[in-house]
mmCIF file of C-alpha atoms in Angstrom:
data_model
loop_
_atom_site.group_PDB
_atom_site.id
_atom_site.type_symbol
_atom_site.label_atom_id
_atom_site.label_comp_id
_atom_site.label_asym_id
_atom_site.label_seq_id
_atom_site.Cartn_x
_atom_site.Cartn_y
_atom_site.Cartn_z
ATOM 1 C CA MET A 152 8.339 0.796 -66.588
ATOM 2 C CA MET A 153 4.733 -0.410 -66.321
ATOM 3 C CA LYS A 154 5.897 -3.915 -65.437
ATOM 4 C CA ASP A 155 8.021 -2.587 -62.567
ATOM 5 C CA PHE A 156 5.067 -0.630 -61.207
ATOM 6 C CA LYS A 157 2.843 -3.731 -61.172
ATOM 7 C CA ILE A 158 5.500 -5.694 -59.291
ATOM 8 C CA LEU A 159 5.853 -2.947 -56.688
ATOM 9 C CA ALA A 160 2.040 -2.733 -56.233
ATOM 10 C CA PHE A 161 1.815 -6.486 -55.721
ATOM 11 C CA LEU A 162 4.558 -6.430 -53.131
ATOM 12 C CA ALA A 163 2.915 -3.529 -51.274
ATOM 13 C CA MET A 164 -0.452 -5.337 -51.197
ATOM 14 C CA SER A 165 1.193 -8.516 -49.890
ATOM 15 C CA VAL A 166 2.874 -6.604 -47.060
ATOM 16 C CA LEU A 167 -0.442 -4.922 -46.173
ATOM 17 C CA LEU A 168 -2.327 -8.219 -46.095
ATOM 18 C CA PHE A 169 0.359 -9.853 -43.961
ATOM 19 C CA SER A 170 0.436 -6.994 -41.482
ATOM 20 C CA CYS A 171 -3.376 -7.118 -41.105
ATOM 21 C CA GLY A 172 -3.330 -10.831 -40.332
ATOM 22 C CA LYS A 173 -5.424 -11.672 -43.389
ATOM 23 C CA THR A 174 -3.356 -14.523 -44.835
ATOM 24 C CA LYS A 175 -5.046 -17.915 -44.858
ATOM 25 C CA ASP A 176 -2.404 -19.499 -42.572
ATOM 26 C CA ASP A 177 -2.874 -17.000 -39.653
ATOM 27 C CA LYS A 178 -4.651 -18.142 -36.383
ATOM 28 C CA PRO A 179 -7.311 -15.852 -34.802
ATOM 29 C CA ALA A 180 -5.899 -13.368 -32.326
ATOM 30 C CA PRO A 181 -6.689 -14.381 -28.673
ATOM 31 C CA GLN A 182 -9.845 -12.781 -27.268
ATOM 32 C CA THR A 183 -9.360 -10.567 -24.230
ATOM 33 C CA ASN A 184 -12.897 -9.258 -23.717
ATOM 34 C CA SER A 185 -13.842 -12.144 -21.366
ATOM 35 C CA LEU A 186 -14.279 -11.018 -17.743
ATOM 36 C CA LEU A 187 -13.664 -13.143 -14.631
ATOM 37 C CA SER A 188 -15.399 -12.742 -11.282
ATOM 38 C CA VAL A 189 -15.744 -14.991 -8.234
ATOM 39 C CA THR A 190 -18.868 -15.484 -6.067
ATOM 40 C CA ASP A 191 -19.132 -15.053 -2.292
ATOM 41 C CA VAL A 192 -19.936 -18.091 -0.128
ATOM 42 C CA LYS A 193 -21.685 -18.102 3.266
ATOM 43 C CA MET A 194 -22.116 -21.439 5.058
ATOM 44 C CA GLU A 195 -22.425 -22.955 8.493
ATOM 45 C CA ARG A 196 -19.382 -24.660 9.932
ATOM 46 C CA ALA A 197 -19.778 -28.321 10.913
ATOM 47 C CA ASN A 198 -19.170 -29.382 14.500
ATOM 48 C CA LYS A 199 -16.531 -31.961 13.592
ATOM 49 C CA ASP A 200 -16.327 -32.726 9.884
ATOM 50 C CA LYS A 201 -14.891 -30.510 7.205
ATOM 51 C CA VAL A 202 -17.134 -28.419 4.940
ATOM 52 C CA LEU A 203 -16.226 -27.459 1.370
ATOM 53 C CA PHE A 204 -16.872 -23.859 0.347
ATOM 54 C CA HIS A 205 -17.498 -23.812 -3.412
ATOM 55 C CA PHE A 206 -16.285 -20.520 -4.908
ATOM 56 C CA VAL A 207 -17.646 -20.225 -8.458
ATOM 57 C CA VAL A 208 -15.439 -18.403 -10.973
ATOM 58 C CA ASN A 209 -17.748 -16.928 -13.623
ATOM 59 C CA VAL A 210 -16.867 -15.983 -17.188
ATOM 60 C CA GLU A 211 -18.720 -13.112 -18.787
ATOM 61 C CA ASN A 212 -18.329 -13.038 -22.597
ATOM 62 C CA LEU A 213 -17.210 -16.589 -23.364
ATOM 63 C CA SER A 214 -13.732 -17.126 -24.752
ATOM 64 C CA SER A 215 -12.980 -19.299 -27.762
ATOM 65 C CA ASN A 216 -9.630 -20.060 -26.112
ATOM 66 C CA PRO A 217 -8.913 -21.716 -22.753
ATOM 67 C CA ILE A 218 -8.632 -19.272 -19.881
ATOM 68 C CA THR A 219 -6.163 -19.655 -17.043
ATOM 69 C CA VAL A 220 -6.088 -17.647 -13.843
ATOM 70 C CA ASN A 221 -4.141 -17.889 -10.608
ATOM 71 C CA TYR A 222 -5.891 -17.958 -7.244
ATOM 72 C CA THR A 223 -4.961 -17.908 -3.574
ATOM 73 C CA THR A 224 -6.782 -17.815 -0.254
ATOM 74 C CA VAL A 225 -6.261 -14.756 1.952
ATOM 75 C CA ASP A 226 -6.871 -14.434 5.698
ATOM 76 C CA GLY A 227 -9.519 -12.147 7.109
ATOM 77 C CA THR A 228 -10.824 -12.787 10.591
ATOM 78 C CA ALA A 229 -10.613 -16.484 9.669
ATOM 79 C CA LYS A 230 -7.065 -17.824 9.783
ATOM 80 C CA ALA A 231 -5.465 -20.408 7.519
ATOM 81 C CA GLY A 232 -4.473 -23.578 9.346
ATOM 82 C CA ILE A 233 -7.075 -22.924 12.058
ATOM 83 C CA ASP A 234 -10.345 -22.142 10.324
ATOM 84 C CA TYR A 235 -9.638 -23.268 6.760
ATOM 85 C CA VAL A 236 -6.989 -24.969 4.610
ATOM 86 C CA THR A 237 -4.866 -22.728 2.371
ATOM 87 C CA ARG A 238 -5.404 -23.116 -1.361
ATOM 88 C CA THR A 239 -3.125 -21.635 -4.018
ATOM 89 C CA GLY A 240 -2.889 -22.642 -7.652
ATOM 90 C CA SER A 241 -3.912 -22.084 -11.249
ATOM 91 C CA LEU A 242 -7.398 -22.682 -12.603
ATOM 92 C CA THR A 243 -8.056 -23.565 -16.238
ATOM 93 C CA ILE A 244 -11.442 -22.892 -17.780
ATOM 94 C CA ALA A 245 -12.012 -24.672 -21.078
ATOM 95 C CA ALA A 246 -12.857 -22.713 -24.210
ATOM 96 C CA ASN A 247 -16.466 -21.553 -24.418
ATOM 97 C CA GLN A 248 -17.152 -22.585 -20.813
ATOM 98 C CA SER A 249 -19.019 -20.232 -18.453
ATOM 99 C CA GLY A 250 -16.928 -20.937 -15.387
ATOM 100 C CA SER A 251 -15.361 -23.350 -12.941
ATOM 101 C CA VAL A 252 -15.128 -23.922 -9.175
ATOM 102 C CA ILE A 253 -12.461 -23.494 -6.517
ATOM 103 C CA ASP A 254 -13.105 -25.608 -3.390
ATOM 104 C CA VAL A 255 -11.758 -24.504 -0.022
ATOM 105 C CA GLU A 256 -11.921 -26.824 2.981
ATOM 106 C CA VAL A 257 -13.262 -25.258 6.202
ATOM 107 C CA THR A 258 -12.348 -27.142 9.365
ATOM 108 C CA GLY A 259 -14.940 -28.408 11.857
ATOM 109 C CA ASP A 260 -15.419 -26.725 15.232
ATOM 110 C CA SER A 261 -18.347 -26.976 17.678
ATOM 111 C CA THR A 262 -17.531 -23.649 19.353
ATOM 112 C CA ARG A 263 -20.168 -20.881 19.219
ATOM 113 C CA MET A 264 -18.366 -17.774 17.980
ATOM 114 C CA GLU A 265 -18.816 -14.734 15.788
ATOM 115 C CA ASP A 266 -18.882 -15.182 12.011
ATOM 116 C CA LYS A 267 -15.425 -15.237 10.429
ATOM 117 C CA ILE A 268 -14.376 -14.352 6.887
ATOM 118 C CA PHE A 269 -11.590 -15.196 4.453
ATOM 119 C CA TYR A 270 -11.110 -14.507 0.750
ATOM 120 C CA VAL A 271 -10.267 -16.170 -2.557
ATOM 121 C CA GLN A 272 -8.270 -13.752 -4.728
ATOM 122 C CA LEU A 273 -7.845 -14.147 -8.514
ATOM 123 C CA SER A 274 -4.788 -12.811 -10.390
ATOM 124 C CA ASN A 275 -2.786 -12.984 -13.641
ATOM 125 C CA PRO A 276 -5.500 -14.119 -16.066
ATOM 126 C CA VAL A 277 -4.677 -15.326 -19.577
ATOM 127 C CA ASN A 278 -7.236 -14.819 -22.368
ATOM 128 C CA ALA A 279 -9.466 -12.850 -19.998
ATOM 129 C CA LYS A 280 -9.501 -9.836 -17.707
ATOM 130 C CA LEU A 281 -10.462 -9.537 -14.066
ATOM 131 C CA PHE A 282 -13.782 -7.905 -13.265
ATOM 132 C CA GLY A 283 -13.415 -5.492 -10.364
ATOM 133 C CA ALA A 284 -11.477 -6.803 -7.374
ATOM 134 C CA ALA A 285 -12.041 -10.433 -8.474
ATOM 135 C CA LYS A 286 -12.152 -11.439 -4.807
ATOM 136 C CA GLY A 287 -14.699 -13.819 -3.294
ATOM 137 C CA THR A 288 -15.595 -13.581 0.398
ATOM 138 C CA GLY A 289 -16.075 -16.746 2.420
ATOM 139 C CA THR A 290 -18.208 -16.267 5.550
ATOM 140 C CA ILE A 291 -17.953 -19.045 8.137
ATOM 141 C CA MET A 292 -20.993 -19.161 10.441
ATOM 142 C CA SER A 293 -19.885 -20.855 13.650
ATOM 143 C CA ASN A 294 -23.169 -21.878 15.274
ATOM 144 C CA GLY A 295 -21.906 -24.738 17.399
ATOM 145 C CA THR A 296 -23.359 -25.372 20.833
ATOM 146 C CA TRP A 297 -20.121 -25.282 22.832
ATOM 147 C CA LEU A 298 -19.615 -21.925 24.527
ATOM 148 C CA SER A 299 -16.955 -21.000 27.021
ATOM 149 C CA VAL A 300 -18.757 -19.478 30.026
ATOM 150 C CA ASP A 301 -17.100 -17.603 32.876
ATOM 151 C CA ASN A 302 -18.905 -18.871 35.979
ATOM 152 C CA THR A 303 -17.816 -15.931 38.146
ATOM 153 C CA GLY A 304 -20.554 -14.330 40.235
ATOM 154 C CA TYR A 305 -23.094 -14.822 42.985
ATOM 155 C CA SER A 306 -24.711 -18.176 43.700
ATOM 156 C CA THR A 307 -27.291 -19.572 46.111
ATOM 157 C CA PRO A 308 -27.677 -22.909 47.947
ATOM 158 C CA VAL A 309 -29.735 -25.906 46.882
ATOM 159 C CA SER A 310 -31.713 -25.958 50.142
ATOM 160 C CA TYR A 311 -33.210 -23.545 52.684
ATOM 161 C CA PRO A 312 -34.599 -24.172 56.190
ATOM 162 C CA GLY A 313 -38.358 -24.601 56.067
ATOM 163 C CA TYR A 314 -38.439 -25.174 52.284
ATOM 164 C CA SER A 315 -38.229 -28.208 50.034
ATOM 165 C CA LEU A 316 -37.070 -28.159 46.421
ATOM 166 C CA LYS A 317 -40.169 -28.705 44.242
ATOM 167 C CA TRP A 318 -38.630 -28.305 40.809
ATOM 168 C CA SER A 319 -35.379 -27.203 39.268
ATOM 169 C CA ASP A 320 -33.581 -27.174 35.951
ATOM 170 C CA GLU A 321 -29.789 -27.066 36.167
ATOM 171 C CA PHE A 322 -29.549 -27.223 32.341
ATOM 172 C CA ASP A 323 -27.197 -30.182 32.385
ATOM 173 C CA GLY A 324 -26.868 -32.419 29.345
ATOM 174 C CA ASN A 325 -26.698 -31.236 25.760
ATOM 175 C CA LYS A 326 -30.242 -30.162 24.924
ATOM 176 C CA LEU A 327 -33.265 -28.423 26.372
ATOM 177 C CA ASN A 328 -35.583 -30.609 28.455
ATOM 178 C CA THR A 329 -38.809 -30.405 26.476
ATOM 179 C CA THR A 330 -40.765 -32.191 29.193
ATOM 180 C CA SER A 331 -40.484 -28.868 31.056
ATOM 181 C CA TRP A 332 -40.046 -26.268 28.305
ATOM 182 C CA ASN A 333 -41.795 -25.123 25.119
ATOM 183 C CA TYR A 334 -40.487 -23.047 22.230
ATOM 184 C CA GLU A 335 -42.684 -20.146 21.204
ATOM 185 C CA SER A 336 -42.210 -18.743 17.723
ATOM 186 C CA GLY A 337 -43.225 -15.872 15.499
ATOM 187 C CA GLY A 338 -42.439 -12.279 14.682
ATOM 188 C CA GLY A 339 -45.667 -10.308 14.986
ATOM 189 C CA GLY A 340 -44.410 -7.758 17.515
ATOM 190 C CA TRP A 341 -45.693 -9.598 20.607
ATOM 191 C CA GLY A 342 -47.904 -6.696 21.659
ATOM 192 C CA ASN A 343 -44.948 -4.327 22.114
ATOM 193 C CA ASN A 344 -43.843 -3.591 18.525
ATOM 194 C CA GLU A 345 -40.827 -5.836 19.052
ATOM 195 C CA LEU A 346 -38.589 -6.520 16.070
ATOM 196 C CA GLN A 347 -37.423 -10.121 16.582
ATOM 197 C CA ASN A 348 -38.726 -13.372 15.183
ATOM 198 C CA TYR A 349 -38.668 -16.041 17.880
ATOM 199 C CA THR A 350 -37.453 -19.443 16.643
ATOM 200 C CA SER A 351 -36.733 -22.942 17.929
ATOM 201 C CA SER A 352 -33.414 -22.957 16.077
ATOM 202 C CA PRO A 353 -30.247 -23.901 18.001
ATOM 203 C CA LYS A 354 -28.846 -20.644 16.654
ATOM 204 C CA ASN A 355 -31.169 -18.868 19.093
ATOM 205 C CA SER A 356 -31.282 -21.220 22.096
ATOM 206 C CA PHE A 357 -29.162 -24.147 23.183
ATOM 207 C CA VAL A 358 -27.770 -25.909 26.231
ATOM 208 C CA THR A 359 -23.994 -25.758 26.385
ATOM 209 C CA SER A 360 -21.471 -27.854 28.260
ATOM 210 C CA GLY A 361 -21.007 -26.890 31.877
ATOM 211 C CA GLY A 362 -24.748 -26.700 32.465
ATOM 212 C CA TYR A 363 -26.025 -23.448 30.965
ATOM 213 C CA LEU A 364 -29.044 -22.423 28.918
ATOM 214 C CA VAL A 365 -28.154 -19.841 26.275
ATOM 215 C CA ILE A 366 -30.723 -17.579 24.595
ATOM 216 C CA GLU A 367 -29.117 -15.632 21.767
ATOM 217 C CA ALA A 368 -30.510 -12.595 19.931
ATOM 218 C CA ARG A 369 -29.037 -12.227 16.449
ATOM 219 C CA LYS A 370 -29.041 -9.771 13.558
ATOM 220 C CA GLU A 371 -30.477 -11.868 10.744
ATOM 221 C CA THR A 372 -33.477 -11.730 8.465
ATOM 222 C CA ILE A 373 -36.276 -14.218 9.109
ATOM 223 C CA GLY A 374 -39.456 -13.476 7.187
ATOM 224 C CA THR A 375 -40.085 -9.758 7.551
ATOM 225 C CA ASN A 376 -38.058 -9.500 10.770
ATOM 226 C CA GLN A 377 -34.467 -8.290 10.835
ATOM 227 C CA TYR A 378 -33.625 -9.999 14.142
ATOM 228 C CA SER A 379 -34.062 -13.454 15.648
ATOM 229 C CA SER A 380 -34.148 -14.728 19.230
ATOM 230 C CA ALA A 381 -35.842 -17.318 21.461
ATOM 231 C CA ARG A 382 -38.728 -17.362 23.909
ATOM 232 C CA LEU A 383 -39.096 -20.420 26.159
ATOM 233 C CA THR A 384 -42.059 -21.192 28.430
ATOM 234 C CA THR A 385 -43.153 -23.889 30.877
ATOM 235 C CA TYR A 386 -46.822 -23.400 29.959
ATOM 236 C CA GLY A 387 -48.800 -26.623 30.446
ATOM 237 C CA LYS A 388 -45.789 -28.355 31.954
ATOM 238 C CA LYS A 389 -44.546 -26.562 35.071
ATOM 239 C CA ASP A 390 -46.507 -23.977 37.061
ATOM 240 C CA PHE A 391 -46.531 -22.937 40.708
ATOM 241 C CA THR A 392 -48.304 -20.866 43.338
ATOM 242 C CA TYR A 393 -46.194 -19.331 46.116
ATOM 243 C CA GLY A 394 -42.656 -20.228 47.187
ATOM 244 C CA ARG A 395 -39.095 -19.063 46.662
ATOM 245 C CA ILE A 396 -37.759 -18.879 43.110
ATOM 246 C CA ASP A 397 -34.005 -18.509 42.429
ATOM 247 C CA ILE A 398 -32.722 -17.878 38.905
ATOM 248 C CA ARG A 399 -28.981 -17.493 38.356
ATOM 249 C CA ALA A 400 -28.262 -15.672 35.114
ATOM 250 C CA LYS A 401 -25.930 -13.447 33.183
ATOM 251 C CA LEU A 402 -27.684 -10.822 31.048
ATOM 252 C CA PRO A 403 -27.105 -9.268 27.613
ATOM 253 C CA LYS A 404 -26.631 -5.578 26.949
ATOM 254 C CA GLY A 405 -26.990 -2.969 24.194
ATOM 255 C CA GLN A 406 -29.530 -0.439 23.014
ATOM 256 C CA GLY A 407 -32.778 -2.202 22.107
ATOM 257 C CA VAL A 408 -31.891 -5.494 23.812
ATOM 258 C CA TRP A 409 -34.561 -6.556 26.332
ATOM 259 C CA PRO A 410 -34.073 -9.762 28.357
ATOM 260 C CA ALA A 411 -36.738 -10.983 30.806
ATOM 261 C CA LEU A 412 -37.298 -13.739 33.355
ATOM 262 C CA TRP A 413 -41.013 -13.663 34.128
ATOM 263 C CA MET A 414 -44.313 -15.452 34.742
ATOM 264 C CA LEU A 415 -47.888 -15.446 33.474
ATOM 265 C CA GLY A 416 -51.047 -16.911 34.973
ATOM 266 C CA ARG A 417 -51.785 -20.453 33.835
ATOM 267 C CA ASN A 418 -55.381 -19.446 33.072
ATOM 268 C CA ILE A 419 -54.365 -16.925 30.410
ATOM 269 C CA GLY A 420 -56.120 -19.035 27.767
ATOM 270 C CA THR A 421 -59.513 -18.494 29.419
ATOM 271 C CA THR A 422 -58.813 -15.289 31.341
ATOM 272 C CA PRO A 423 -56.964 -12.949 29.000
ATOM 273 C CA TRP A 424 -54.130 -10.708 30.139
ATOM 274 C CA PRO A 425 -54.020 -8.557 32.239
ATOM 275 C CA ALA A 426 -56.711 -10.306 34.303
ATOM 276 C CA SER A 427 -54.609 -13.489 34.447
ATOM 277 C CA GLY A 428 -51.718 -11.510 35.948
ATOM 278 C CA GLU A 429 -48.035 -11.033 35.156
ATOM 279 C CA ILE A 430 -45.007 -11.325 37.440
ATOM 280 C CA ASP A 431 -41.747 -9.880 36.114
ATOM 281 C CA ILE A 432 -38.982 -11.385 38.217
ATOM 282 C CA MET A 433 -36.367 -9.569 36.154
ATOM 283 C CA GLU A 434 -36.379 -7.197 33.199
ATOM 284 C CA LEU A 435 -33.426 -5.199 31.891
ATOM 285 C CA LEU A 436 -33.115 -2.503 29.254
ATOM 286 C CA GLY A 437 -29.859 -3.105 27.444
ATOM 287 C CA HIS A 438 -28.752 0.512 27.409
ATOM 288 C CA GLN A 439 -28.774 0.391 31.229
ATOM 289 C CA PRO A 440 -26.767 -2.811 31.853
ATOM 290 C CA ASN A 441 -26.459 -2.204 35.616
ATOM 291 C CA LYS A 442 -30.197 -1.759 36.291
ATOM 292 C CA THR A 443 -33.038 -4.295 36.520
ATOM 293 C CA TYR A 444 -36.745 -4.091 37.280
ATOM 294 C CA GLY A 445 -39.226 -6.243 39.227
ATOM 295 C CA THR A 446 -42.920 -5.660 38.509
ATOM 296 C CA ILE A 447 -46.417 -7.119 38.741
ATOM 297 C CA HIS A 448 -49.260 -6.375 36.301
ATOM 298 C CA TRP A 449 -52.987 -6.961 36.764
ATOM 299 C CA GLY A 450 -56.354 -5.609 35.636
ATOM 300 C CA ASN A 451 -59.773 -6.575 34.390
ATOM 301 C CA VAL A 452 -60.454 -8.609 31.254
ATOM 302 C CA GLY A 453 -60.371 -6.227 28.323
ATOM 303 C CA GLY A 454 -59.165 -3.384 30.536
ATOM 304 C CA GLN A 455 -55.930 -1.506 31.043
ATOM 305 C CA SER A 456 -52.991 -2.989 32.898
ATOM 306 C CA THR A 457 -52.159 -1.630 36.332
ATOM 307 C CA HIS A 458 -48.665 -2.257 37.618
ATOM 308 C CA ILE A 459 -46.374 -1.608 40.558
ATOM 309 C CA GLY A 460 -42.741 -2.489 40.988
ATOM 310 C CA GLY A 461 -39.224 -1.502 41.897
ATOM 311 C CA GLU A 462 -35.769 -1.268 40.385
ATOM 312 C CA TYR A 463 -32.287 -2.259 41.460
ATOM 313 C CA ILE A 464 -28.992 -0.669 40.403
ATOM 314 C CA LEU A 465 -25.799 -2.558 40.971
ATOM 315 C CA PRO A 466 -23.390 -0.539 43.116
ATOM 316 C CA ALA A 467 -20.558 -1.553 40.790
ATOM 317 C CA ALA A 468 -20.109 -3.330 37.442
ATOM 318 C CA ASP A 469 -23.139 -4.629 35.477
ATOM 319 C CA PHE A 470 -25.348 -7.656 34.941
ATOM 320 C CA TYR A 471 -23.442 -8.561 31.771
ATOM 321 C CA SER A 472 -20.012 -9.365 33.198
ATOM 322 C CA THR A 473 -20.837 -11.879 35.950
ATOM 323 C CA PHE A 474 -23.683 -14.046 37.184
ATOM 324 C CA HIS A 475 -26.300 -12.747 39.609
ATOM 325 C CA VAL A 476 -29.190 -14.499 41.329
ATOM 326 C CA PHE A 477 -32.695 -13.082 40.862
ATOM 327 C CA THR A 478 -34.951 -14.226 43.677
ATOM 328 C CA PHE A 479 -38.724 -13.917 44.006
ATOM 329 C CA LEU A 480 -40.367 -14.666 47.371
ATOM 330 C CA TRP A 481 -44.110 -15.211 46.982
ATOM 331 C CA THR A 482 -46.624 -15.750 49.766
ATOM 332 C CA SER A 483 -50.389 -15.367 50.094
ATOM 333 C CA ASP A 484 -50.125 -11.765 51.291
ATOM 334 C CA LYS A 485 -47.013 -10.291 49.627
ATOM 335 C CA MET A 486 -44.298 -10.619 46.981
ATOM 336 C CA GLU A 487 -40.619 -9.696 47.414
ATOM 337 C CA TRP A 488 -37.789 -9.224 44.920
ATOM 338 C CA TYR A 489 -34.123 -9.848 45.723
ATOM 339 C CA ILE A 490 -30.864 -9.631 43.821
ATOM 340 C CA ASP A 491 -27.972 -11.581 45.309
ATOM 341 C CA ASP A 492 -30.075 -11.924 48.493
ATOM 342 C CA VAL A 493 -30.533 -8.149 48.780
ATOM 343 C CA LYS A 494 -34.236 -7.197 48.891
ATOM 344 C CA PHE A 495 -35.124 -4.215 46.746
ATOM 345 C CA TYR A 496 -38.938 -4.252 46.508
ATOM 346 C CA THR A 497 -42.060 -5.566 48.275
ATOM 347 C CA ALA A 498 -45.589 -5.648 46.839
ATOM 348 C CA ASN A 499 -48.319 -6.262 49.396
ATOM 349 C CA LYS A 500 -51.659 -7.823 48.537
ATOM 350 C CA SER A 501 -53.377 -4.704 49.875
ATOM 351 C CA GLN A 502 -51.742 -2.657 47.075
ATOM 352 C CA VAL A 503 -53.493 -4.662 44.367
ATOM 353 C CA THR A 504 -56.921 -3.166 43.816
ATOM 354 C CA GLY A 505 -59.796 -5.015 42.189
ATOM 355 C CA ASN A 506 -59.061 -8.366 40.601
ATOM 356 C CA TYR A 507 -56.267 -10.235 42.453
ATOM 357 C CA PRO A 508 -54.736 -12.950 40.233
ATOM 358 C CA PHE A 509 -51.633 -13.722 42.305
ATOM 359 C CA ASP A 510 -53.118 -16.582 44.299
ATOM 360 C CA LYS A 511 -53.277 -18.938 41.298
ATOM 361 C CA PRO A 512 -50.685 -21.034 39.403
ATOM 362 C CA PHE A 513 -48.181 -19.194 37.180
ATOM 363 C CA PHE A 514 -45.766 -20.558 34.544
ATOM 364 C CA PHE A 515 -42.314 -19.296 33.551
ATOM 365 C CA ILE A 516 -41.103 -17.419 30.465
ATOM 366 C CA PHE A 517 -37.450 -16.774 29.558
ATOM 367 C CA ASN A 518 -36.799 -14.575 26.518
ATOM 368 C CA VAL A 519 -34.618 -11.916 24.932
ATOM 369 C CA ALA A 520 -36.595 -9.387 22.887
ATOM 370 C CA VAL A 521 -35.107 -6.908 20.423
ATOM 371 C CA GLY A 522 -36.690 -3.470 20.164
ATOM 372 C CA GLY A 523 -40.139 -2.542 21.356
ATOM 373 C CA ASN A 524 -42.069 0.280 22.967
ATOM 374 C CA TRP A 525 -40.154 0.265 26.222
ATOM 375 C CA PRO A 526 -36.469 -0.327 25.315
ATOM 376 C CA GLY A 527 -36.578 1.378 21.925
ATOM 377 C CA ASN A 528 -34.914 -0.075 18.848
ATOM 378 C CA PRO A 529 -31.270 -1.019 18.270
ATOM 379 C CA ASP A 530 -29.002 1.673 16.900
ATOM 380 C CA ALA A 531 -25.442 1.971 15.611
ATOM 381 C CA THR A 532 -24.052 1.243 19.080
ATOM 382 C CA THR A 533 -25.830 -2.115 19.412
ATOM 383 C CA VAL A 534 -23.547 -5.132 19.077
ATOM 384 C CA LEU A 535 -25.180 -8.441 18.158
ATOM 385 C CA PRO A 536 -25.343 -11.293 18.872
ATOM 386 C CA GLN A 537 -26.191 -10.847 22.547
ATOM 387 C CA ARG A 538 -26.771 -13.722 24.957
ATOM 388 C CA MET A 539 -28.683 -14.345 28.165
ATOM 389 C CA ILE A 540 -27.041 -17.272 29.967
ATOM 390 C CA VAL A 541 -29.032 -19.082 32.680
ATOM 391 C CA ASP A 542 -27.225 -21.379 35.085
ATOM 392 C CA TYR A 543 -30.277 -22.671 36.958
ATOM 393 C CA ILE A 544 -33.848 -22.107 38.039
ATOM 394 C CA ARG A 545 -35.008 -23.543 41.387
ATOM 395 C CA VAL A 546 -38.457 -23.480 42.954
ATOM 396 C CA PHE A 547 -38.762 -24.058 46.704
ATOM 397 C CA GLN A 548 -42.016 -24.363 48.660
#
């Protein structure tokens, strides 16, 4: 009886050990506490050549067994076959490795367009689990310098009776003419609590085919500024006193967007503003896209600015949809503002009291500001990027 009991106890212990996986011939059970995730990628698209987006698949809690996982690309605003090359397959990550890479080819394109996105989706892991959605976002930044421009709108001739063309920039070619123009940079508020950082980057200003200068305000962080844009001047290179100035341009819009075509006195370095004078050929507040302003500013060194000016409201449409010509007629005794050859304001010399700076050379400034004391800041309705497109500037005397 005792012998039978010992045999039964031995058999029961053997079954227990076998069921618990404790025999010496058993392999370790596969680990399943490893977690897989995939990183996001944000890169600029090349003008012609392909660019590889490297999506890193990370392993949290390393596995002592090889991990396999399926992956596939998924369209967002970027489309397979147009913006990137489809990738679908299975990825193997060796035992005790922290990750691997999935490369996706993004096609070249020189077109300036909004950012586009696509995804890399993981699925069906073996020896691991997916962490969260396990989806990586690829953001394609298309900052090429080719932009399709609708040339519809008003235009003016290249000659006028009694005038000769002294200087012009038709913005032909493929880059800004730096013998005429300077880039100004910085993000200190520019005296108006503006929010943008001005740069010389082709993301913010470029010359596109067809003969157009583009100044682009963007929502992006540069230093402590949340926006970027460009400010171009002819200071030290091109300045004029009196004449007819024609600027053909298409303007941006949106709350907090503030484009300007204007002039400052060449002597501003020795005679600080407002004594050096300011001529605003055109200013627009983006929340009023059918209304522009023409203004002059003057005053004593260290004193307050005095200004007079007028405004023009388009009878239909806005300054965003088509080109308009902003004209400034400047003589020794008066200044006149025109839009599409319609005069809307005259400032006579007799209206300027005290210091009169408008009989000296002035240089040009083209810029798009974001935010500031006058336009206010962008809000939820503001769509960026916004562009000011200039077809030409012509100075006749």
